[in-house]
Short mmCIF file of C-alpha atoms in Angstrom, two decimals:
data_model
loop_
_atom_site.label_atom_id
_atom_site.label_comp_id
_atom_site.label_asym_id
_atom_site.label_seq_id
_atom_site.Cartn_x
_atom_site.Cartn_y
_atom_site.Cartn_z
CA ALA A 10 -28.93 52.50 100.40
CA VAL A 11 -25.97 51.16 98.44
CA ALA A 12 -23.28 53.48 99.84
CA PRO A 13 -21.86 50.84 102.21
CA VAL A 14 -21.14 48.47 99.32
CA THR A 15 -19.70 51.12 96.99
CA THR A 16 -17.46 53.11 99.34
CA TRP A 17 -13.76 52.47 98.83
CA HIS A 18 -10.77 54.08 100.51
CA PRO A 19 -7.71 52.46 98.90
CA PRO A 20 -5.07 51.59 101.46
CA ALA A 21 -1.51 52.82 101.09
CA PRO A 22 0.67 50.33 99.19
CA GLU A 23 3.14 50.10 102.08
CA GLU A 24 0.31 49.27 104.48
CA VAL A 25 -0.83 46.44 102.20
CA ALA A 26 2.75 45.19 101.88
CA ASN A 27 3.12 45.12 105.68
CA HIS A 28 -0.11 43.14 106.07
CA LEU A 29 0.93 40.66 103.38
CA THR A 30 4.33 40.21 105.02
CA GLU A 31 2.66 39.43 108.35
CA LEU A 32 0.28 36.97 106.69
CA ASP A 33 3.16 35.25 104.89
CA ARG A 34 4.69 34.47 108.29
CA MET A 35 1.61 32.46 109.28
CA SER A 36 0.87 28.85 108.45
CA ALA A 37 -2.07 28.05 106.18
CA GLU A 38 -4.01 26.77 109.19
CA GLU A 39 -3.35 29.97 111.16
CA ARG A 40 -4.49 32.06 108.21
CA MET A 41 -7.74 30.11 107.88
CA GLN A 42 -8.42 30.44 111.61
CA LEU A 43 -7.77 34.17 111.40
CA LEU A 44 -10.08 34.45 108.40
CA GLN A 45 -12.89 32.61 110.19
CA GLY A 46 -12.55 34.81 113.25
CA LEU A 47 -12.51 38.05 111.27
CA VAL A 48 -15.36 37.28 108.86
CA GLU A 49 -17.76 36.48 111.71
CA SER A 50 -16.38 38.99 114.22
CA ASP A 51 -18.83 40.67 116.56
CA PRO A 52 -18.32 43.57 117.00
CA PRO A 53 -17.51 44.11 113.32
CA VAL A 54 -13.92 44.54 112.21
CA ASP A 55 -12.47 47.90 111.29
CA GLY A 56 -9.11 49.45 110.46
CA ALA A 57 -6.25 46.98 110.36
CA ASP A 58 -8.51 43.97 110.90
CA ALA A 59 -10.68 44.97 107.93
CA LEU A 60 -7.57 45.24 105.75
CA THR A 61 -6.33 41.86 106.99
CA LEU A 62 -9.69 40.29 106.15
CA ALA A 63 -9.62 41.83 102.66
CA CYS A 64 -6.06 40.60 102.06
CA LEU A 65 -6.94 37.09 103.19
CA LEU A 66 -9.96 36.98 100.89
CA GLY A 67 -8.02 38.41 97.99
CA GLU A 68 -5.11 36.02 98.06
CA LEU A 69 -6.62 32.79 99.31
CA ASP A 70 -8.88 30.91 96.91
CA GLU A 71 -9.62 28.53 99.75
CA GLY A 72 -10.47 31.53 101.96
CA ALA A 73 -13.20 32.69 99.60
CA ALA A 74 -14.41 29.10 99.31
CA GLU A 75 -14.52 28.83 103.11
CA VAL A 76 -16.62 31.98 103.36
CA ILE A 77 -19.02 30.68 100.70
CA ALA A 78 -19.29 27.38 102.56
CA GLN A 79 -20.12 29.21 105.79
CA LEU A 80 -22.60 31.65 104.23
CA SER A 81 -26.24 31.05 105.01
CA MET A 82 -29.29 33.15 105.76
CA THR A 83 -28.27 32.84 109.41
CA THR A 84 -24.58 33.78 109.08
CA ALA A 85 -24.97 36.43 106.38
CA GLY A 86 -26.14 39.05 108.86
CA ARG A 87 -23.01 38.54 110.99
CA MET A 88 -20.66 38.47 108.03
CA TRP A 89 -22.18 41.42 106.20
CA PRO A 90 -20.72 44.29 108.29
CA ASN A 91 -17.30 42.62 108.25
CA LEU A 92 -17.38 42.22 104.48
CA VAL A 93 -18.51 45.87 104.15
CA ALA A 94 -15.53 46.92 106.25
CA ALA A 95 -13.19 44.76 104.15
CA ARG A 96 -14.66 46.15 100.92
CA GLN A 97 -14.05 49.72 102.03
CA VAL A 98 -10.31 49.16 102.51
CA ALA A 99 -9.58 46.25 100.17
CA PRO A 100 -6.42 46.48 98.09
CA GLU A 101 -6.95 46.48 94.34
CA PHE A 102 -6.07 42.77 94.00
CA ALA A 103 -8.81 41.81 96.49
CA GLN A 104 -11.60 44.16 95.38
CA THR A 105 -13.51 41.87 93.02
CA THR A 106 -13.54 38.85 95.32
CA VAL A 107 -14.49 40.91 98.38
CA VAL A 108 -17.31 42.67 96.48
CA ALA A 109 -18.58 39.33 95.11
CA LEU A 110 -18.67 37.79 98.60
CA LEU A 111 -20.33 40.93 99.93
CA GLY A 112 -22.93 40.55 97.19
CA LEU A 113 -23.69 36.98 98.24
CA ALA A 114 -23.94 38.05 101.88
CA SER A 115 -26.19 40.95 100.89
CA TRP A 116 -28.49 38.65 98.95
CA LEU A 117 -28.69 36.13 101.81
CA ALA A 118 -29.29 38.90 104.36
CA GLY A 119 -32.21 40.27 102.34
CA ARG A 120 -30.36 43.37 101.15
CA GLY A 121 -31.49 43.31 97.53
CA PRO A 122 -30.28 46.75 96.40
CA GLN A 123 -26.84 46.11 97.86
CA ALA A 124 -26.67 42.65 96.23
CA THR A 125 -27.59 44.21 92.87
CA SER A 126 -24.96 46.92 93.27
CA CYS A 127 -22.31 44.32 94.11
CA ALA A 128 -23.28 42.19 91.09
CA GLU A 129 -22.93 45.25 88.84
CA GLN A 130 -19.57 46.21 90.35
CA VAL A 131 -18.16 42.71 89.93
CA HIS A 132 -19.41 42.48 86.36
CA ASP A 133 -17.82 45.83 85.52
CA SER A 134 -14.54 44.81 87.16
CA ASP A 135 -14.24 41.21 85.93
CA PRO A 136 -17.15 39.73 83.98
CA HIS A 137 -15.57 36.27 84.24
CA HIS A 138 -15.02 36.22 88.01
CA PRO A 139 -16.36 32.86 89.24
CA ILE A 140 -18.08 34.16 92.38
CA GLY A 141 -19.37 37.15 90.45
CA GLY A 142 -20.80 34.78 87.85
CA LEU A 143 -22.65 32.91 90.58
CA LEU A 144 -23.98 36.17 92.00
CA THR A 145 -25.09 37.36 88.55
CA ARG A 146 -26.93 34.09 87.84
CA ILE A 147 -28.68 34.18 91.21
CA HIS A 148 -29.75 37.75 90.53
CA ALA A 149 -30.81 37.12 86.91
CA LEU A 150 -32.84 34.03 87.82
CA GLY A 151 -34.46 35.67 90.85
CA ILE A 152 -33.48 32.80 93.13
CA PRO A 153 -34.75 33.38 96.68
CA PRO A 154 -32.16 33.20 99.49
CA ARG A 155 -33.98 30.32 101.22
CA ARG A 156 -32.89 28.06 98.32
CA TRP A 157 -29.22 28.55 99.32
CA ASP A 158 -29.73 26.91 102.69
CA ARG A 159 -31.22 23.71 101.25
#
């Protein structure tokens, strides 16, 4: 049940470098628009788009904040497969943030075992990660997803 949120196939360093170079050529506004399109993509992203999404989430604090702002019980189901795809190919620098966001999306989408797995992974990786801390508190307090949308 938790395999989708634990599977990781590290991308080649040169592939990550190429993606980061392409992203550096974009304006901040273009990057945010790209992020919004990828995180809610239907059909779900894969391959290069999944790596781009992971890179955007890993290097943009405002990108992670934007995803959190857009997350709801309604959007979580659309975002979840895209965040799974990003998690599976995320470069090392993006792993913790991508897994934390995937955990929030899992919780909001009613995927309790996956949310728990993500919370554990984030805690093991970086116990002080801010989004991970939020996820851990939600999990520890047993807060129901409907409270998020209030």
